[in-house]
Amino acid sequence: MAPVKTNNPGGPITIELRVNERIRVPEVRLVGPNGEQVGIVRIEDALRLAQEADLDLVEVAATARPPVCKLMDFGKYKYETAQKARESRRNQTNTVIKEMKLRPKIDPHDYETKKGHVVRFLRAGDKVKITIMFRGREQSRPELGFRLLQRLAEDVSELGFVESSPRQDGRNMIMVLGPHKKKSEARVDVEAEKAKKLAEHEAEQEAERKERAEQLQQHEAERAAGATKKPKGPADNLDPE
């Protein structure tokens, strides 16, 4: 392949392949469409073989001596390469670091609330920076913050791990938790969980509709039975004798 720099200094490097008549060398090392080694042939013979096979002659290693060329469907190759590039970009995720701040003497209710946020972040595949903020005399008791961070790490160990151990940073103590699952995997799990909850909700609604329909049907049947039953009148109580 021949790397070609863009006109933008310091910009990205693009790759351009020479194809067919753009390959201007006297001979090439030819590779067949299935990867078989054909050998060193004249460029005229390589172009003729490509034309006979209804394929393209593509230069895949321009710096080799002689250059390596392969017989292939170049249009199909470009399409598959573009598909792979799109898939790669789709799977790429920017690293997101969420932050959660706690006090060393946090009360149980606030701790559970904060832990719930950490669980949500890790489940979504994000890293979480945990900061313990010390004030006043609390700075002389760093072990309080250390124990709190250890407790939090143990409570969320199923979803994340300690990526950066607790360390003192001025008045704060910091720890970083990393998710067990990558962002892309976490996204799939979140979408699956949403779909599951939606299906369960729809199933509950369908069951409720069915129950209401059965109750209405039973009510209508009872009303119909009451209407067909002839009420007794005064004459029905007289003895015919």
mmCIF file of C-alpha atoms in Angstrom:
data_model
loop_
_atom_site.group_PDB
_atom_site.id
_atom_site.type_symbol
_atom_site.label_atom_id
_atom_site.label_comp_id
_atom_site.label_asym_id
_atom_site.label_seq_id
_atom_site.Cartn_x
_atom_site.Cartn_y
_atom_site.Cartn_z
ATOM 1 C CA MET A 1 0.000 0.000 0.000
ATOM 2 C CA ALA A 2 1.199 3.513 -0.720
ATOM 3 C CA PRO A 3 0.580 5.938 2.134
ATOM 4 C CA VAL A 4 -0.358 9.404 0.915
ATOM 5 C CA LYS A 5 -0.401 12.350 3.315
ATOM 6 C CA THR A 6 -3.202 14.857 3.122
ATOM 7 C CA ASN A 7 -2.545 18.522 2.341
ATOM 8 C CA ASN A 8 -3.311 19.409 5.943
ATOM 9 C CA PRO A 9 -0.001 19.423 7.884
ATOM 10 C CA GLY A 10 -0.236 17.139 10.844
ATOM 11 C CA GLY A 11 -3.552 15.777 9.588
ATOM 12 C CA PRO A 12 -4.544 12.155 9.162
ATOM 13 C CA ILE A 13 -2.777 9.862 6.744
ATOM 14 C CA THR A 14 -4.923 8.316 4.042
ATOM 15 C CA ILE A 15 -4.205 5.135 2.115
ATOM 16 C CA GLU A 16 -4.615 4.984 -1.659
ATOM 17 C CA LEU A 17 -4.301 1.781 -3.647
ATOM 18 C CA ARG A 18 -3.204 1.808 -7.259
ATOM 19 C CA VAL A 19 -5.442 -0.264 -9.504
ATOM 20 C CA ASN A 20 -5.080 -1.697 -13.019
ATOM 21 C CA GLU A 21 -3.505 0.779 -15.483
ATOM 22 C CA ARG A 22 -2.429 3.085 -12.635
ATOM 23 C CA ILE A 23 0.206 0.485 -11.695
ATOM 24 C CA ARG A 24 3.228 1.690 -13.639
ATOM 25 C CA VAL A 25 6.002 -0.864 -13.036
ATOM 26 C CA PRO A 26 7.524 -3.375 -15.444
ATOM 27 C CA GLU A 27 6.718 -6.461 -13.344
ATOM 28 C CA VAL A 28 4.868 -7.455 -10.182
ATOM 29 C CA ARG A 29 4.670 -10.335 -7.731
ATOM 30 C CA LEU A 30 1.173 -11.627 -8.428
ATOM 31 C CA VAL A 31 -1.219 -13.170 -5.905
ATOM 32 C CA GLY A 32 -4.334 -14.954 -7.131
ATOM 33 C CA PRO A 33 -7.901 -14.202 -6.003
ATOM 34 C CA ASN A 34 -7.784 -17.011 -3.422
ATOM 35 C CA GLY A 35 -4.398 -16.009 -2.016
ATOM 36 C CA GLU A 36 -2.370 -18.412 -4.140
ATOM 37 C CA GLN A 37 1.120 -17.291 -5.194
ATOM 38 C CA VAL A 38 1.378 -16.927 -8.975
ATOM 39 C CA GLY A 39 4.916 -15.527 -8.989
ATOM 40 C CA ILE A 40 6.698 -12.634 -10.649
ATOM 41 C CA VAL A 41 5.042 -11.705 -13.945
ATOM 42 C CA ARG A 42 5.161 -8.811 -16.375
ATOM 43 C CA ILE A 43 2.612 -6.082 -15.737
ATOM 44 C CA GLU A 44 1.054 -6.750 -19.166
ATOM 45 C CA ASP A 45 0.479 -10.412 -18.274
ATOM 46 C CA ALA A 46 -0.935 -9.508 -14.865
ATOM 47 C CA LEU A 47 -3.418 -7.066 -16.442
ATOM 48 C CA ARG A 48 -4.405 -9.681 -19.021
ATOM 49 C CA LEU A 49 -5.046 -12.293 -16.294
ATOM 50 C CA ALA A 50 -7.162 -9.769 -14.393
ATOM 51 C CA GLN A 51 -9.218 -8.998 -17.485
ATOM 52 C CA GLU A 52 -9.729 -12.696 -18.289
ATOM 53 C CA ALA A 53 -10.920 -13.363 -14.719
ATOM 54 C CA ASP A 54 -13.171 -10.258 -14.791
ATOM 55 C CA LEU A 55 -11.271 -8.926 -11.772
ATOM 56 C CA ASP A 56 -9.043 -5.961 -10.931
ATOM 57 C CA LEU A 57 -5.301 -5.887 -10.451
ATOM 58 C CA VAL A 58 -4.707 -4.145 -7.115
ATOM 59 C CA GLU A 59 -1.320 -3.116 -5.746
ATOM 60 C CA VAL A 60 -1.319 -4.243 -2.080
ATOM 61 C CA ALA A 61 2.377 -3.754 -1.195
ATOM 62 C CA ALA A 62 3.918 -0.894 -3.157
ATOM 63 C CA THR A 63 7.211 -0.839 -1.223
ATOM 64 C CA ALA A 64 8.076 -4.459 -2.019
ATOM 65 C CA ARG A 65 10.523 -5.231 -4.809
ATOM 66 C CA PRO A 66 8.807 -5.976 -7.094
ATOM 67 C CA PRO A 67 5.459 -4.595 -5.817
ATOM 68 C CA VAL A 68 2.897 -7.169 -4.728
ATOM 69 C CA CYS A 69 -0.399 -7.121 -6.605
ATOM 70 C CA LYS A 70 -3.522 -9.190 -6.110
ATOM 71 C CA LEU A 71 -6.411 -10.147 -8.345
ATOM 72 C CA MET A 72 -9.667 -9.106 -6.679
ATOM 73 C CA ASP A 73 -13.039 -7.430 -7.119
ATOM 74 C CA PHE A 74 -11.961 -3.930 -6.105
ATOM 75 C CA GLY A 75 -15.510 -2.582 -5.850
ATOM 76 C CA LYS A 76 -16.462 -5.358 -3.437
ATOM 77 C CA TYR A 77 -13.220 -4.805 -1.519
ATOM 78 C CA LYS A 78 -13.944 -1.091 -1.063
ATOM 79 C CA TYR A 79 -17.518 -1.834 0.070
ATOM 80 C CA GLU A 80 -16.391 -4.409 2.644
ATOM 81 C CA THR A 81 -13.632 -2.081 3.880
ATOM 82 C CA ALA A 82 -16.136 0.749 4.344
ATOM 83 C CA GLN A 83 -18.494 -1.595 6.202
ATOM 84 C CA LYS A 84 -15.699 -2.650 8.574
ATOM 85 C CA ALA A 85 -14.729 0.986 9.166
ATOM 86 C CA ARG A 86 -18.327 1.914 10.033
ATOM 87 C CA GLU A 87 -18.599 -1.055 12.376
ATOM 88 C CA SER A 88 -15.336 -0.090 14.034
ATOM 89 C CA ARG A 89 -16.522 3.485 14.568
ATOM 90 C CA ARG A 90 -19.808 2.194 15.940
ATOM 91 C CA ASN A 91 -17.969 0.056 18.490
ATOM 92 C CA GLN A 92 -15.659 2.874 19.529
ATOM 93 C CA THR A 93 -16.767 4.614 22.709
ATOM 94 C CA ASN A 94 -15.396 7.649 24.459
ATOM 95 C CA THR A 95 -14.263 6.987 27.993
ATOM 96 C CA VAL A 96 -16.652 8.724 30.360
ATOM 97 C CA ILE A 97 -15.744 9.268 33.994
ATOM 98 C CA LYS A 98 -18.610 10.053 36.316
ATOM 99 C CA GLU A 99 -17.954 11.528 39.741
ATOM 100 C CA MET A 100 -19.618 10.866 43.070
ATOM 101 C CA LYS A 101 -18.772 12.850 46.230
ATOM 102 C CA LEU A 102 -19.294 11.524 49.740
ATOM 103 C CA ARG A 103 -18.605 12.704 53.260
ATOM 104 C CA PRO A 104 -16.737 10.370 55.665
ATOM 105 C CA LYS A 105 -19.651 10.460 58.149
ATOM 106 C CA ILE A 106 -22.415 9.998 55.579
ATOM 107 C CA ASP A 107 -25.723 8.749 56.982
ATOM 108 C CA PRO A 108 -27.086 5.346 55.841
ATOM 109 C CA HIS A 109 -29.887 6.769 53.682
ATOM 110 C CA ASP A 110 -27.562 9.108 51.753
ATOM 111 C CA TYR A 111 -25.044 6.288 51.353
ATOM 112 C CA GLU A 112 -27.638 4.028 49.749
ATOM 113 C CA THR A 113 -28.685 6.851 47.432
ATOM 114 C CA LYS A 114 -25.097 7.560 46.371
ATOM 115 C CA LYS A 115 -24.389 3.856 45.951
ATOM 116 C CA GLY A 116 -27.427 3.573 43.689
ATOM 117 C CA HIS A 117 -25.969 6.242 41.404
ATOM 118 C CA VAL A 118 -22.607 4.429 41.316
ATOM 119 C CA VAL A 119 -24.372 1.176 40.430
ATOM 120 C CA ARG A 120 -26.223 2.924 37.596
ATOM 121 C CA PHE A 121 -23.001 4.428 36.220
ATOM 122 C CA LEU A 122 -21.114 1.122 36.322
ATOM 123 C CA ARG A 123 -24.032 -0.740 34.767
ATOM 124 C CA ALA A 124 -23.929 1.747 31.887
ATOM 125 C CA GLY A 125 -20.229 0.970 31.371
ATOM 126 C CA ASP A 126 -18.843 4.241 32.790
ATOM 127 C CA LYS A 127 -15.937 4.715 35.150
ATOM 128 C CA VAL A 128 -16.706 6.388 38.465
ATOM 129 C CA LYS A 129 -14.421 8.678 40.424
ATOM 130 C CA ILE A 130 -15.322 8.506 44.113
ATOM 131 C CA THR A 131 -14.251 11.517 46.175
ATOM 132 C CA ILE A 132 -14.371 11.575 49.971
ATOM 133 C CA MET A 133 -14.402 15.196 51.178
ATOM 134 C CA PHE A 134 -12.848 15.892 54.593
ATOM 135 C CA ARG A 135 -13.633 19.029 56.565
ATOM 136 C CA GLY A 136 -12.125 20.425 59.715
ATOM 137 C CA ARG A 137 -11.090 17.767 62.199
ATOM 138 C CA GLU A 138 -12.134 15.015 59.777
ATOM 139 C CA GLN A 139 -8.781 15.499 58.044
ATOM 140 C CA SER A 140 -7.081 13.843 61.001
ATOM 141 C CA ARG A 141 -9.167 10.686 60.463
ATOM 142 C CA PRO A 142 -8.333 9.532 56.922
ATOM 143 C CA GLU A 143 -9.078 5.942 57.943
ATOM 144 C CA LEU A 144 -12.786 6.856 57.976
ATOM 145 C CA GLY A 145 -12.678 7.712 54.293
ATOM 146 C CA PHE A 146 -10.554 4.670 53.471
ATOM 147 C CA ARG A 147 -13.012 2.307 55.164
ATOM 148 C CA LEU A 148 -15.938 3.981 53.409
ATOM 149 C CA LEU A 149 -14.281 3.543 50.016
ATOM 150 C CA GLN A 150 -13.517 -0.100 50.790
ATOM 151 C CA ARG A 151 -17.132 -0.673 51.779
ATOM 152 C CA LEU A 152 -18.417 0.931 48.582
ATOM 153 C CA ALA A 153 -16.013 -1.086 46.427
ATOM 154 C CA GLU A 154 -17.215 -4.312 48.058
ATOM 155 C CA ASP A 155 -20.880 -3.340 47.662
ATOM 156 C CA VAL A 156 -20.534 -2.822 43.891
ATOM 157 C CA SER A 157 -17.934 -5.538 43.230
ATOM 158 C CA GLU A 158 -20.343 -7.439 40.954
ATOM 159 C CA LEU A 159 -20.440 -4.475 38.554
ATOM 160 C CA GLY A 160 -17.018 -2.855 38.928
ATOM 161 C CA PHE A 161 -13.496 -3.120 40.262
ATOM 162 C CA VAL A 162 -11.021 -0.765 41.891
ATOM 163 C CA GLU A 163 -9.063 0.680 38.982
ATOM 164 C CA SER A 164 -7.233 3.270 41.067
ATOM 165 C CA SER A 165 -6.714 2.553 44.773
ATOM 166 C CA PRO A 166 -7.686 5.192 47.353
ATOM 167 C CA ARG A 167 -5.161 8.020 47.576
ATOM 168 C CA GLN A 168 -5.047 11.268 49.477
ATOM 169 C CA ASP A 169 -5.347 14.426 47.391
ATOM 170 C CA GLY A 170 -5.197 17.445 49.676
ATOM 171 C CA ARG A 171 -8.416 17.508 51.706
ATOM 172 C CA ASN A 172 -9.941 14.751 49.590
ATOM 173 C CA MET A 173 -9.441 11.018 49.188
ATOM 174 C CA ILE A 174 -10.002 9.655 45.692
ATOM 175 C CA MET A 175 -10.685 6.201 44.269
ATOM 176 C CA VAL A 176 -11.624 5.224 40.712
ATOM 177 C CA LEU A 177 -13.947 2.323 39.950
ATOM 178 C CA GLY A 178 -13.955 0.719 36.519
ATOM 179 C CA PRO A 179 -16.851 -1.295 35.033
ATOM 180 C CA HIS A 180 -16.444 -5.009 34.369
ATOM 181 C CA LYS A 181 -18.215 -4.621 31.017
ATOM 182 C CA LYS A 182 -17.255 -2.394 28.126
ATOM 183 C CA LYS A 183 -19.520 0.464 27.144
ATOM 184 C CA SER A 184 -20.813 -1.362 24.073
ATOM 185 C CA GLU A 185 -21.583 -4.519 26.082
ATOM 186 C CA ALA A 186 -23.230 -2.491 28.829
ATOM 187 C CA ARG A 187 -25.377 -0.706 26.248
ATOM 188 C CA VAL A 188 -26.592 -4.043 24.901
ATOM 189 C CA ASP A 189 -27.459 -5.204 28.424
ATOM 190 C CA VAL A 190 -29.289 -1.941 29.190
ATOM 191 C CA GLU A 191 -31.299 -2.184 25.970
ATOM 192 C CA ALA A 192 -32.109 -5.825 26.712
ATOM 193 C CA GLU A 193 -33.249 -4.885 30.222
ATOM 194 C CA LYS A 194 -35.447 -2.108 28.811
ATOM 195 C CA ALA A 195 -36.961 -4.508 26.285
ATOM 196 C CA LYS A 196 -37.595 -7.056 29.043
ATOM 197 C CA LYS A 197 -39.342 -4.499 31.259
ATOM 198 C CA LEU A 198 -41.403 -3.262 28.322
ATOM 199 C CA ALA A 199 -42.461 -6.820 27.470
ATOM 200 C CA GLU A 200 -43.389 -7.492 31.113
ATOM 201 C CA HIS A 201 -45.389 -4.246 31.250
ATOM 202 C CA GLU A 202 -47.235 -5.105 28.042
ATOM 203 C CA ALA A 203 -47.931 -8.615 29.363
ATOM 204 C CA GLU A 204 -49.384 -7.157 32.579
ATOM 205 C CA GLN A 205 -51.565 -4.759 30.613
ATOM 206 C CA GLU A 206 -52.761 -7.585 28.373
ATOM 207 C CA ALA A 207 -53.605 -9.710 31.439
ATOM 208 C CA GLU A 208 -55.557 -6.809 32.944
ATOM 209 C CA ARG A 209 -57.461 -6.265 29.694
ATOM 210 C CA LYS A 210 -58.274 -9.963 29.510
ATOM 211 C CA GLU A 211 -59.461 -10.017 33.136
ATOM 212 C CA ARG A 212 -61.686 -6.959 32.579
ATOM 213 C CA ALA A 213 -63.112 -8.540 29.417
ATOM 214 C CA GLU A 214 -63.906 -11.772 31.296
ATOM 215 C CA GLN A 215 -65.544 -9.839 34.125
ATOM 216 C CA LEU A 216 -67.624 -7.848 31.633
ATOM 217 C CA GLN A 217 -68.603 -11.019 29.803
ATOM 218 C CA GLN A 218 -69.632 -12.668 33.084
ATOM 219 C CA HIS A 219 -71.634 -9.574 34.086
ATOM 220 C CA GLU A 220 -73.429 -9.543 30.730
ATOM 221 C CA ALA A 221 -74.197 -13.249 31.074
ATOM 222 C CA GLU A 222 -75.684 -12.700 34.546
ATOM 223 C CA ARG A 223 -77.818 -9.840 33.269
ATOM 224 C CA ALA A 224 -79.039 -11.936 30.353
ATOM 225 C CA ALA A 225 -79.957 -14.821 32.691
ATOM 226 C CA GLY A 226 -81.889 -12.463 34.977
ATOM 227 C CA ALA A 227 -83.827 -10.991 32.056
ATOM 228 C CA THR A 228 -84.992 -14.394 30.696
ATOM 229 C CA LYS A 229 -86.224 -15.627 34.098
ATOM 230 C CA LYS A 230 -90.032 -14.903 34.341
ATOM 231 C CA PRO A 231 -90.923 -13.105 37.586
ATOM 232 C CA LYS A 232 -93.726 -14.608 39.687
ATOM 233 C CA GLY A 233 -97.054 -12.748 39.678
ATOM 234 C CA PRO A 234 -100.068 -12.946 42.125
ATOM 235 C CA ALA A 235 -101.856 -15.578 39.997
ATOM 236 C CA ASP A 236 -98.890 -17.904 40.171
ATOM 237 C CA ASN A 237 -99.445 -18.314 43.893
ATOM 238 C CA LEU A 238 -103.127 -19.470 43.630
ATOM 239 C CA ASP A 239 -104.081 -23.119 43.928
ATOM 240 C CA PRO A 240 -105.800 -24.198 40.653
ATOM 241 C CA GLU A 241 -108.196 -26.468 42.654
#
